[in-house]
Amino acid sequence: DTGVSQDPRHKITKRGQNVTFRCDPISEHNRLYWYRQTLGQGPEFLTYFQNEAQLEKSRLLSDRFSAERPKGSFSTLEIQRTEQGDSAMYLCASSLVRLGLAGSGANVLTFGAGSRLTVL
Amino acid sequence: AQSVAQPEDQVNVAEGNPLTVKCTYSVSGNPYLFWYVQYPNRGLQFLLKYITGDNLVKGSYGFEAEFNKSQTSFHLKKPSALVSDSALYFCAVRDSAGSYNFNKFYFGSGTKLNVKP
């Protein structure tokens, strides 16, 4: 296993276009997170999945954003009708959480290298 | 509300000198605290974590961090800095089990560490 993979690494698009990012987590990891990082800021939580179920979405995610994780494996993050304010690095992270096991909640995130979006 | 503050945008230190990168946090329950490092064009990498127990936590690459509950701090330290430690460092916190925000990590804005030869 080579870790968390994200594709594409860099996407340049025109305002109003749709873009989709893909994340392939570590295969045995059951939890997958999407974060957004802008210059000079730390990662901001967007959403996370427990297996295929999307359990929480941030208020940062407008209706133009949608994420899926079919079959609990890879995940996609789609942004419709992109705006210049969407320009950022989109980070994917995965982790293994053994529910019911004391201390397992402090799971360590393994991050991908990110997908940088530039909206012109 | 859960939050993390890294008061220094940049820390400069000479190689061989001790380094400290500061982090303070705010959570409603007992915190789980983390440090991650980010090198250029690389994903964030885990350094160390505090869940409970000993206030001094040892991690990767010779780094350690000290949990101070009364000061709500979790400063990252290393006794002797290396040029290769130059990178962006992020502190993160998550709430303890039972909290509504249990599954969310909150990251600080990052501190750029510059180690000069």
PDB file of C-alpha atoms in Angstrom:
ATOM      1  CA  ASP A   1       0.000   0.000   0.000  1.00  0.00           C
ATOM      2  CA  THR A   2       1.455   3.329  -1.051  1.00  0.00           C
ATOM      3  CA  GLY A   3      -0.607   5.527   1.244  1.00  0.00           C
ATOM      4  CA  VAL A   4      -3.366   7.958   0.373  1.00  0.00           C
ATOM      5  CA  SER A   5      -3.499   8.963  -3.294  1.00  0.00           C
ATOM      6  CA  GLN A   6      -5.203  12.015  -4.686  1.00  0.00           C
ATOM      7  CA  ASP A   7      -5.889  12.855  -8.307  1.00  0.00           C
ATOM      8  CA  PRO A   8      -5.390  15.202 -10.024  1.00  0.00           C
ATOM      9  CA  ARG A   9      -2.591  16.955  -8.166  1.00  0.00           C
ATOM     10  CA  HIS A  10      -3.415  20.250  -9.804  1.00  0.00           C
ATOM     11  CA  LYS A  11      -6.507  21.420 -11.641  1.00  0.00           C
ATOM     12  CA  ILE A  12      -6.899  24.751 -13.375  1.00  0.00           C
ATOM     13  CA  THR A  13     -10.422  25.599 -14.451  1.00  0.00           C
ATOM     14  CA  LYS A  14     -12.536  28.524 -15.494  1.00  0.00           C
ATOM     15  CA  ARG A  15     -15.183  29.967 -13.262  1.00  0.00           C
ATOM     16  CA  GLY A  16     -18.479  28.165 -13.683  1.00  0.00           C
ATOM     17  CA  GLN A  17     -16.996  24.805 -14.650  1.00  0.00           C
ATOM     18  CA  ASN A  18     -17.409  21.621 -12.639  1.00  0.00           C
ATOM     19  CA  VAL A  19     -14.449  19.771 -11.195  1.00  0.00           C
ATOM     20  CA  THR A  20     -14.071  16.404  -9.513  1.00  0.00           C
ATOM     21  CA  PHE A  21     -11.289  15.186  -7.256  1.00  0.00           C
ATOM     22  CA  ARG A  22     -10.620  11.592  -6.386  1.00  0.00           C
ATOM     23  CA  CYS A  23      -9.109  10.129  -3.248  1.00  0.00           C
ATOM     24  CA  ASP A  24      -7.917   6.566  -2.789  1.00  0.00           C
ATOM     25  CA  PRO A  25      -7.389   5.915   0.922  1.00  0.00           C
ATOM     26  CA  ILE A  26      -5.303   3.250   2.572  1.00  0.00           C
ATOM     27  CA  SER A  27      -7.227   0.093   1.783  1.00  0.00           C
ATOM     28  CA  GLU A  28      -7.983  -1.086   5.310  1.00  0.00           C
ATOM     29  CA  HIS A  29      -8.990   2.358   6.569  1.00  0.00           C
ATOM     30  CA  ASN A  30     -12.689   2.758   7.300  1.00  0.00           C
ATOM     31  CA  ARG A  31     -12.791   6.501   7.807  1.00  0.00           C
ATOM     32  CA  LEU A  32     -12.158   9.139   5.151  1.00  0.00           C
ATOM     33  CA  TYR A  33     -11.983  12.890   5.575  1.00  0.00           C
ATOM     34  CA  TRP A  34     -11.931  15.833   3.194  1.00  0.00           C
ATOM     35  CA  TYR A  35     -10.273  19.060   4.249  1.00  0.00           C
ATOM     36  CA  ARG A  36      -9.637  22.352   2.484  1.00  0.00           C
ATOM     37  CA  GLN A  37      -6.472  24.353   2.980  1.00  0.00           C
ATOM     38  CA  THR A  38      -5.889  27.902   1.779  1.00  0.00           C
ATOM     39  CA  LEU A  39      -2.590  29.749   1.811  1.00  0.00           C
ATOM     40  CA  GLY A  40      -1.470  30.602   5.303  1.00  0.00           C
ATOM     41  CA  GLN A  41      -4.201  28.596   6.947  1.00  0.00           C
ATOM     42  CA  GLY A  42      -4.505  25.192   8.470  1.00  0.00           C
ATOM     43  CA  PRO A  43      -6.762  22.492   7.045  1.00  0.00           C
ATOM     44  CA  GLU A  44     -10.485  23.174   7.472  1.00  0.00           C
ATOM     45  CA  PHE A  45     -12.851  20.257   7.919  1.00  0.00           C
ATOM     46  CA  LEU A  46     -15.292  19.697   5.061  1.00  0.00           C
ATOM     47  CA  THR A  47     -16.802  16.251   5.519  1.00  0.00           C
ATOM     48  CA  TYR A  48     -16.081  12.702   6.586  1.00  0.00           C
ATOM     49  CA  PHE A  49     -17.218   9.168   5.853  1.00  0.00           C
ATOM     50  CA  GLN A  50     -17.408   6.088   8.011  1.00  0.00           C
ATOM     51  CA  ASN A  51     -17.178   3.360   5.382  1.00  0.00           C
ATOM     52  CA  GLU A  52     -19.681   4.468   2.709  1.00  0.00           C
ATOM     53  CA  ALA A  53     -21.809   6.628   5.009  1.00  0.00           C
ATOM     54  CA  GLN A  54     -21.271  10.374   4.975  1.00  0.00           C
ATOM     55  CA  LEU A  55     -21.718  11.222   8.631  1.00  0.00           C
ATOM     56  CA  GLU A  56     -21.073  14.919   8.781  1.00  0.00           C
ATOM     57  CA  LYS A  57     -20.737  17.940   6.520  1.00  0.00           C
ATOM     58  CA  SER A  58     -19.311  21.284   7.453  1.00  0.00           C
ATOM     59  CA  ARG A  59     -21.298  24.460   6.983  1.00  0.00           C
ATOM     60  CA  LEU A  60     -18.396  25.458   4.722  1.00  0.00           C
ATOM     61  CA  LEU A  61     -19.747  23.015   2.160  1.00  0.00           C
ATOM     62  CA  SER A  62     -22.300  24.831   0.060  1.00  0.00           C
ATOM     63  CA  ASP A  63     -24.813  23.034  -2.130  1.00  0.00           C
ATOM     64  CA  ARG A  64     -22.288  23.213  -4.958  1.00  0.00           C
ATOM     65  CA  PHE A  65     -20.100  20.691  -3.160  1.00  0.00           C
ATOM     66  CA  SER A  66     -20.883  17.001  -3.026  1.00  0.00           C
ATOM     67  CA  ALA A  67     -18.846  14.063  -1.844  1.00  0.00           C
ATOM     68  CA  GLU A  68     -19.364  10.372  -2.248  1.00  0.00           C
ATOM     69  CA  ARG A  69     -17.673   7.208  -1.136  1.00  0.00           C
ATOM     70  CA  PRO A  70     -19.352   4.354  -2.976  1.00  0.00           C
ATOM     71  CA  LYS A  71     -18.643   0.922  -1.563  1.00  0.00           C
ATOM     72  CA  GLY A  72     -16.572   2.453   1.190  1.00  0.00           C
ATOM     73  CA  SER A  73     -13.409   2.566  -0.861  1.00  0.00           C
ATOM     74  CA  PHE A  74     -12.334   5.584  -2.930  1.00  0.00           C
ATOM     75  CA  SER A  75     -14.075   8.925  -2.570  1.00  0.00           C
ATOM     76  CA  THR A  76     -14.872  11.780  -4.927  1.00  0.00           C
ATOM     77  CA  LEU A  77     -15.377  15.443  -4.163  1.00  0.00           C
ATOM     78  CA  GLU A  78     -17.242  17.378  -6.834  1.00  0.00           C
ATOM     79  CA  ILE A  79     -17.528  21.122  -7.030  1.00  0.00           C
ATOM     80  CA  GLN A  80     -20.172  22.464  -9.378  1.00  0.00           C
ATOM     81  CA  ARG A  81     -20.168  25.938 -10.910  1.00  0.00           C
ATOM     82  CA  THR A  82     -16.769  26.753  -9.474  1.00  0.00           C
ATOM     83  CA  GLU A  83     -16.056  30.217  -8.097  1.00  0.00           C
ATOM     84  CA  GLN A  84     -12.723  31.944  -7.588  1.00  0.00           C
ATOM     85  CA  GLY A  85     -13.181  31.563  -3.860  1.00  0.00           C
ATOM     86  CA  ASP A  86     -13.024  27.801  -4.316  1.00  0.00           C
ATOM     87  CA  SER A  87      -9.333  28.038  -5.175  1.00  0.00           C
ATOM     88  CA  ALA A  88      -7.543  26.040  -2.507  1.00  0.00           C
ATOM     89  CA  MET A  89      -5.764  22.793  -1.764  1.00  0.00           C
ATOM     90  CA  TYR A  90      -8.220  19.963  -1.174  1.00  0.00           C
ATOM     91  CA  LEU A  91      -6.811  17.375   1.192  1.00  0.00           C
ATOM     92  CA  CYS A  92      -7.985  13.847   1.723  1.00  0.00           C
ATOM     93  CA  ALA A  93      -7.083  11.830   4.802  1.00  0.00           C
ATOM     94  CA  SER A  94      -7.970   8.369   5.993  1.00  0.00           C
ATOM     95  CA  SER A  95      -7.770   6.509   9.264  1.00  0.00           C
ATOM     96  CA  LEU A  96      -8.703   3.236  10.908  1.00  0.00           C
ATOM     97  CA  VAL A  97     -11.120   3.528  13.775  1.00  0.00           C
ATOM     98  CA  ARG A  98     -11.936   0.438  15.808  1.00  0.00           C
ATOM     99  CA  LEU A  99     -15.272   1.397  17.248  1.00  0.00           C
ATOM    100  CA  GLY A 100     -15.809   0.440  20.852  1.00  0.00           C
ATOM    101  CA  LEU A 101     -12.125   0.104  21.567  1.00  0.00           C
ATOM    102  CA  ALA A 102     -10.977   2.466  24.295  1.00  0.00           C
ATOM    103  CA  GLY A 103      -8.628   5.098  22.953  1.00  0.00           C
ATOM    104  CA  SER A 104      -9.240   4.120  19.370  1.00  0.00           C
ATOM    105  CA  GLY A 105     -11.045   7.375  18.824  1.00  0.00           C
ATOM    106  CA  ALA A 106      -7.749   9.227  18.830  1.00  0.00           C
ATOM    107  CA  ASN A 107      -7.083   7.900  15.390  1.00  0.00           C
ATOM    108  CA  VAL A 108      -4.133   9.187  13.426  1.00  0.00           C
ATOM    109  CA  LEU A 109      -4.901  10.713  10.046  1.00  0.00           C
ATOM    110  CA  THR A 110      -2.872   9.738   7.007  1.00  0.00           C
ATOM    111  CA  PHE A 111      -3.034  12.529   4.457  1.00  0.00           C
ATOM    112  CA  GLY A 112      -2.652  12.522   0.725  1.00  0.00           C
ATOM    113  CA  ALA A 113      -0.511  15.133  -1.015  1.00  0.00           C
ATOM    114  CA  GLY A 114      -3.606  17.118  -1.935  1.00  0.00           C
ATOM    115  CA  SER A 115      -5.307  18.381  -5.063  1.00  0.00           C
ATOM    116  CA  ARG A 116      -4.715  22.038  -5.790  1.00  0.00           C
ATOM    117  CA  LEU A 117      -7.603  23.852  -7.478  1.00  0.00           C
ATOM    118  CA  THR A 118      -7.094  27.132  -9.304  1.00  0.00           C
ATOM    119  CA  VAL A 119     -10.240  28.831 -10.570  1.00  0.00           C
ATOM    120  CA  LEU A 120      -9.589  31.569 -13.125  1.00  0.00           C
TER     121      LEU A 120
ATOM    122  CA  ALA B   1     -16.198  25.895  20.477  1.00  0.00           C
ATOM    123  CA  GLN B   2     -13.161  23.822  19.629  1.00  0.00           C
ATOM    124  CA  SER B   3     -10.139  25.716  18.379  1.00  0.00           C
ATOM    125  CA  VAL B   4      -6.392  25.687  18.149  1.00  0.00           C
ATOM    126  CA  ALA B   5      -4.079  28.679  18.112  1.00  0.00           C
ATOM    127  CA  GLN B   6      -0.520  28.782  16.888  1.00  0.00           C
ATOM    128  CA  PRO B   7       0.611  32.278  17.842  1.00  0.00           C
ATOM    129  CA  GLU B   8       3.772  32.321  15.736  1.00  0.00           C
ATOM    130  CA  ASP B   9       3.623  32.335  11.955  1.00  0.00           C
ATOM    131  CA  GLN B  10       7.345  31.624  11.809  1.00  0.00           C
ATOM    132  CA  VAL B  11      10.054  30.383  14.125  1.00  0.00           C
ATOM    133  CA  ASN B  12      13.726  30.805  13.289  1.00  0.00           C
ATOM    134  CA  VAL B  13      16.390  28.763  15.050  1.00  0.00           C
ATOM    135  CA  ALA B  14      20.014  27.896  14.443  1.00  0.00           C
ATOM    136  CA  GLU B  15      20.970  24.304  13.809  1.00  0.00           C
ATOM    137  CA  GLY B  16      21.903  22.546  17.024  1.00  0.00           C
ATOM    138  CA  ASN B  17      19.818  24.856  19.203  1.00  0.00           C
ATOM    139  CA  PRO B  18      16.634  23.753  20.947  1.00  0.00           C
ATOM    140  CA  LEU B  19      13.356  24.643  19.271  1.00  0.00           C
ATOM    141  CA  THR B  20       9.826  25.255  20.513  1.00  0.00           C
ATOM    142  CA  VAL B  21       6.705  25.643  18.405  1.00  0.00           C
ATOM    143  CA  LYS B  22       3.756  26.875  20.429  1.00  0.00           C
ATOM    144  CA  CYS B  23       0.173  25.667  20.442  1.00  0.00           C
ATOM    145  CA  THR B  24      -2.797  26.457  22.666  1.00  0.00           C
ATOM    146  CA  TYR B  25      -6.192  24.836  22.434  1.00  0.00           C
ATOM    147  CA  SER B  26      -9.791  25.166  23.481  1.00  0.00           C
ATOM    148  CA  VAL B  27     -12.171  22.211  23.756  1.00  0.00           C
ATOM    149  CA  SER B  28     -15.247  21.480  25.797  1.00  0.00           C
ATOM    150  CA  GLY B  29     -14.052  18.127  27.099  1.00  0.00           C
ATOM    151  CA  ASN B  30     -10.755  16.330  27.478  1.00  0.00           C
ATOM    152  CA  PRO B  31      -8.581  16.998  24.453  1.00  0.00           C
ATOM    153  CA  TYR B  32      -6.841  14.655  22.103  1.00  0.00           C
ATOM    154  CA  LEU B  33      -3.895  16.644  20.748  1.00  0.00           C
ATOM    155  CA  PHE B  34      -1.713  16.088  17.704  1.00  0.00           C
ATOM    156  CA  TRP B  35       1.211  17.552  15.835  1.00  0.00           C
ATOM    157  CA  TYR B  36       1.628  17.153  12.091  1.00  0.00           C
ATOM    158  CA  VAL B  37       4.411  18.333   9.799  1.00  0.00           C
ATOM    159  CA  GLN B  38       4.069  19.362   6.161  1.00  0.00           C
ATOM    160  CA  TYR B  39       6.978  19.431   3.746  1.00  0.00           C
ATOM    161  CA  PRO B  40       6.635  21.173   0.351  1.00  0.00           C
ATOM    162  CA  ASN B  41       4.489  19.211  -2.100  1.00  0.00           C
ATOM    163  CA  ARG B  42       3.896  16.515   0.500  1.00  0.00           C
ATOM    164  CA  GLY B  43       0.894  15.603   2.605  1.00  0.00           C
ATOM    165  CA  LEU B  44       0.724  16.297   6.303  1.00  0.00           C
ATOM    166  CA  GLN B  45       2.620  13.684   8.297  1.00  0.00           C
ATOM    167  CA  PHE B  46       1.828  12.634  11.840  1.00  0.00           C
ATOM    168  CA  LEU B  47       4.485  13.441  14.458  1.00  0.00           C
ATOM    169  CA  LEU B  48       2.939  12.667  17.831  1.00  0.00           C
ATOM    170  CA  LYS B  49      -0.242  12.667  19.873  1.00  0.00           C
ATOM    171  CA  TYR B  50      -1.452  13.091  23.426  1.00  0.00           C
ATOM    172  CA  ILE B  51      -4.498  11.205  24.663  1.00  0.00           C
ATOM    173  CA  THR B  52      -3.949  10.723  28.357  1.00  0.00           C
ATOM    174  CA  GLY B  53      -1.206   9.856  30.796  1.00  0.00           C
ATOM    175  CA  ASP B  54       2.284  11.298  30.865  1.00  0.00           C
ATOM    176  CA  ASN B  55       2.304  14.987  29.993  1.00  0.00           C
ATOM    177  CA  LEU B  56       5.506  14.630  27.973  1.00  0.00           C
ATOM    178  CA  VAL B  57       4.914  12.815  24.730  1.00  0.00           C
ATOM    179  CA  LYS B  58       7.704  11.588  22.477  1.00  0.00           C
ATOM    180  CA  GLY B  59       7.254  11.304  18.745  1.00  0.00           C
ATOM    181  CA  SER B  60       8.978  10.873  15.442  1.00  0.00           C
ATOM    182  CA  TYR B  61      12.333  12.410  14.413  1.00  0.00           C
ATOM    183  CA  GLY B  62      13.287  13.308  17.990  1.00  0.00           C
ATOM    184  CA  PHE B  63      10.341  15.616  18.563  1.00  0.00           C
ATOM    185  CA  GLU B  64       8.417  15.756  21.807  1.00  0.00           C
ATOM    186  CA  ALA B  65       5.532  17.787  23.131  1.00  0.00           C
ATOM    187  CA  GLU B  66       4.445  18.827  26.586  1.00  0.00           C
ATOM    188  CA  PHE B  67       0.783  18.857  27.541  1.00  0.00           C
ATOM    189  CA  ASN B  68      -0.111  21.520  30.094  1.00  0.00           C
ATOM    190  CA  LYS B  69      -3.731  21.372  31.150  1.00  0.00           C
ATOM    191  CA  SER B  70      -3.714  24.515  33.275  1.00  0.00           C
ATOM    192  CA  GLN B  71      -2.281  26.574  30.431  1.00  0.00           C
ATOM    193  CA  THR B  72      -4.219  24.643  27.760  1.00  0.00           C
ATOM    194  CA  SER B  73      -1.015  24.304  25.790  1.00  0.00           C
ATOM    195  CA  PHE B  74       0.704  21.586  23.801  1.00  0.00           C
ATOM    196  CA  HIS B  75       4.047  22.987  22.690  1.00  0.00           C
ATOM    197  CA  LEU B  76       6.264  21.043  20.308  1.00  0.00           C
ATOM    198  CA  LYS B  77       9.916  20.789  21.233  1.00  0.00           C
ATOM    199  CA  LYS B  78      13.192  19.346  20.073  1.00  0.00           C
ATOM    200  CA  PRO B  79      16.467  19.546  22.002  1.00  0.00           C
ATOM    201  CA  SER B  80      18.672  20.052  18.947  1.00  0.00           C
ATOM    202  CA  ALA B  81      17.279  21.338  15.648  1.00  0.00           C
ATOM    203  CA  LEU B  82      18.371  20.073  12.240  1.00  0.00           C
ATOM    204  CA  VAL B  83      18.228  21.954   8.945  1.00  0.00           C
ATOM    205  CA  SER B  84      16.041  19.118   7.664  1.00  0.00           C
ATOM    206  CA  ASP B  85      13.427  19.998  10.319  1.00  0.00           C
ATOM    207  CA  SER B  86      12.563  23.109   8.315  1.00  0.00           C
ATOM    208  CA  ALA B  87       8.895  22.694   7.388  1.00  0.00           C
ATOM    209  CA  LEU B  88       5.370  23.777   8.248  1.00  0.00           C
ATOM    210  CA  TYR B  89       4.048  22.461  11.553  1.00  0.00           C
ATOM    211  CA  PHE B  90       0.389  22.105  12.466  1.00  0.00           C
ATOM    212  CA  CYS B  91      -1.158  21.513  15.845  1.00  0.00           C
ATOM    213  CA  ALA B  92      -4.536  19.783  15.886  1.00  0.00           C
ATOM    214  CA  VAL B  93      -7.153  18.932  18.487  1.00  0.00           C
ATOM    215  CA  ARG B  94     -10.197  16.747  18.631  1.00  0.00           C
ATOM    216  CA  ASP B  95     -12.770  16.472  21.333  1.00  0.00           C
ATOM    217  CA  SER B  96     -13.015  13.409  23.532  1.00  0.00           C
ATOM    218  CA  ALA B  97     -15.538  10.617  23.106  1.00  0.00           C
ATOM    219  CA  GLY B  98     -19.069  11.650  23.889  1.00  0.00           C
ATOM    220  CA  SER B  99     -18.653  15.118  22.456  1.00  0.00           C
ATOM    221  CA  TYR B 100     -20.714  16.172  19.481  1.00  0.00           C
ATOM    222  CA  ASN B 101     -17.510  17.128  17.720  1.00  0.00           C
ATOM    223  CA  PHE B 102     -15.814  13.866  18.613  1.00  0.00           C
ATOM    224  CA  ASN B 103     -14.977  12.949  15.060  1.00  0.00           C
ATOM    225  CA  LYS B 104     -13.665  16.268  13.845  1.00  0.00           C
ATOM    226  CA  PHE B 105     -10.104  17.476  13.987  1.00  0.00           C
ATOM    227  CA  TYR B 106      -9.403  21.189  14.260  1.00  0.00           C
ATOM    228  CA  PHE B 107      -6.085  22.455  12.956  1.00  0.00           C
ATOM    229  CA  GLY B 108      -4.106  25.545  13.787  1.00  0.00           C
ATOM    230  CA  SER B 109      -2.964  27.944  11.093  1.00  0.00           C
ATOM    231  CA  GLY B 110       0.527  26.481  11.047  1.00  0.00           C
ATOM    232  CA  THR B 111       3.993  27.639  12.031  1.00  0.00           C
ATOM    233  CA  LYS B 112       6.825  27.744   9.557  1.00  0.00           C
ATOM    234  CA  LEU B 113      10.019  26.494  11.143  1.00  0.00           C
ATOM    235  CA  ASN B 114      13.265  27.731   9.625  1.00  0.00           C
ATOM    236  CA  VAL B 115      16.433  26.045  10.832  1.00  0.00           C
ATOM    237  CA  LYS B 116      19.563  27.785   9.626  1.00  0.00           C
ATOM    238  CA  PRO B 117      22.987  26.147   9.369  1.00  0.00           C
TER     239      PRO B 117
END
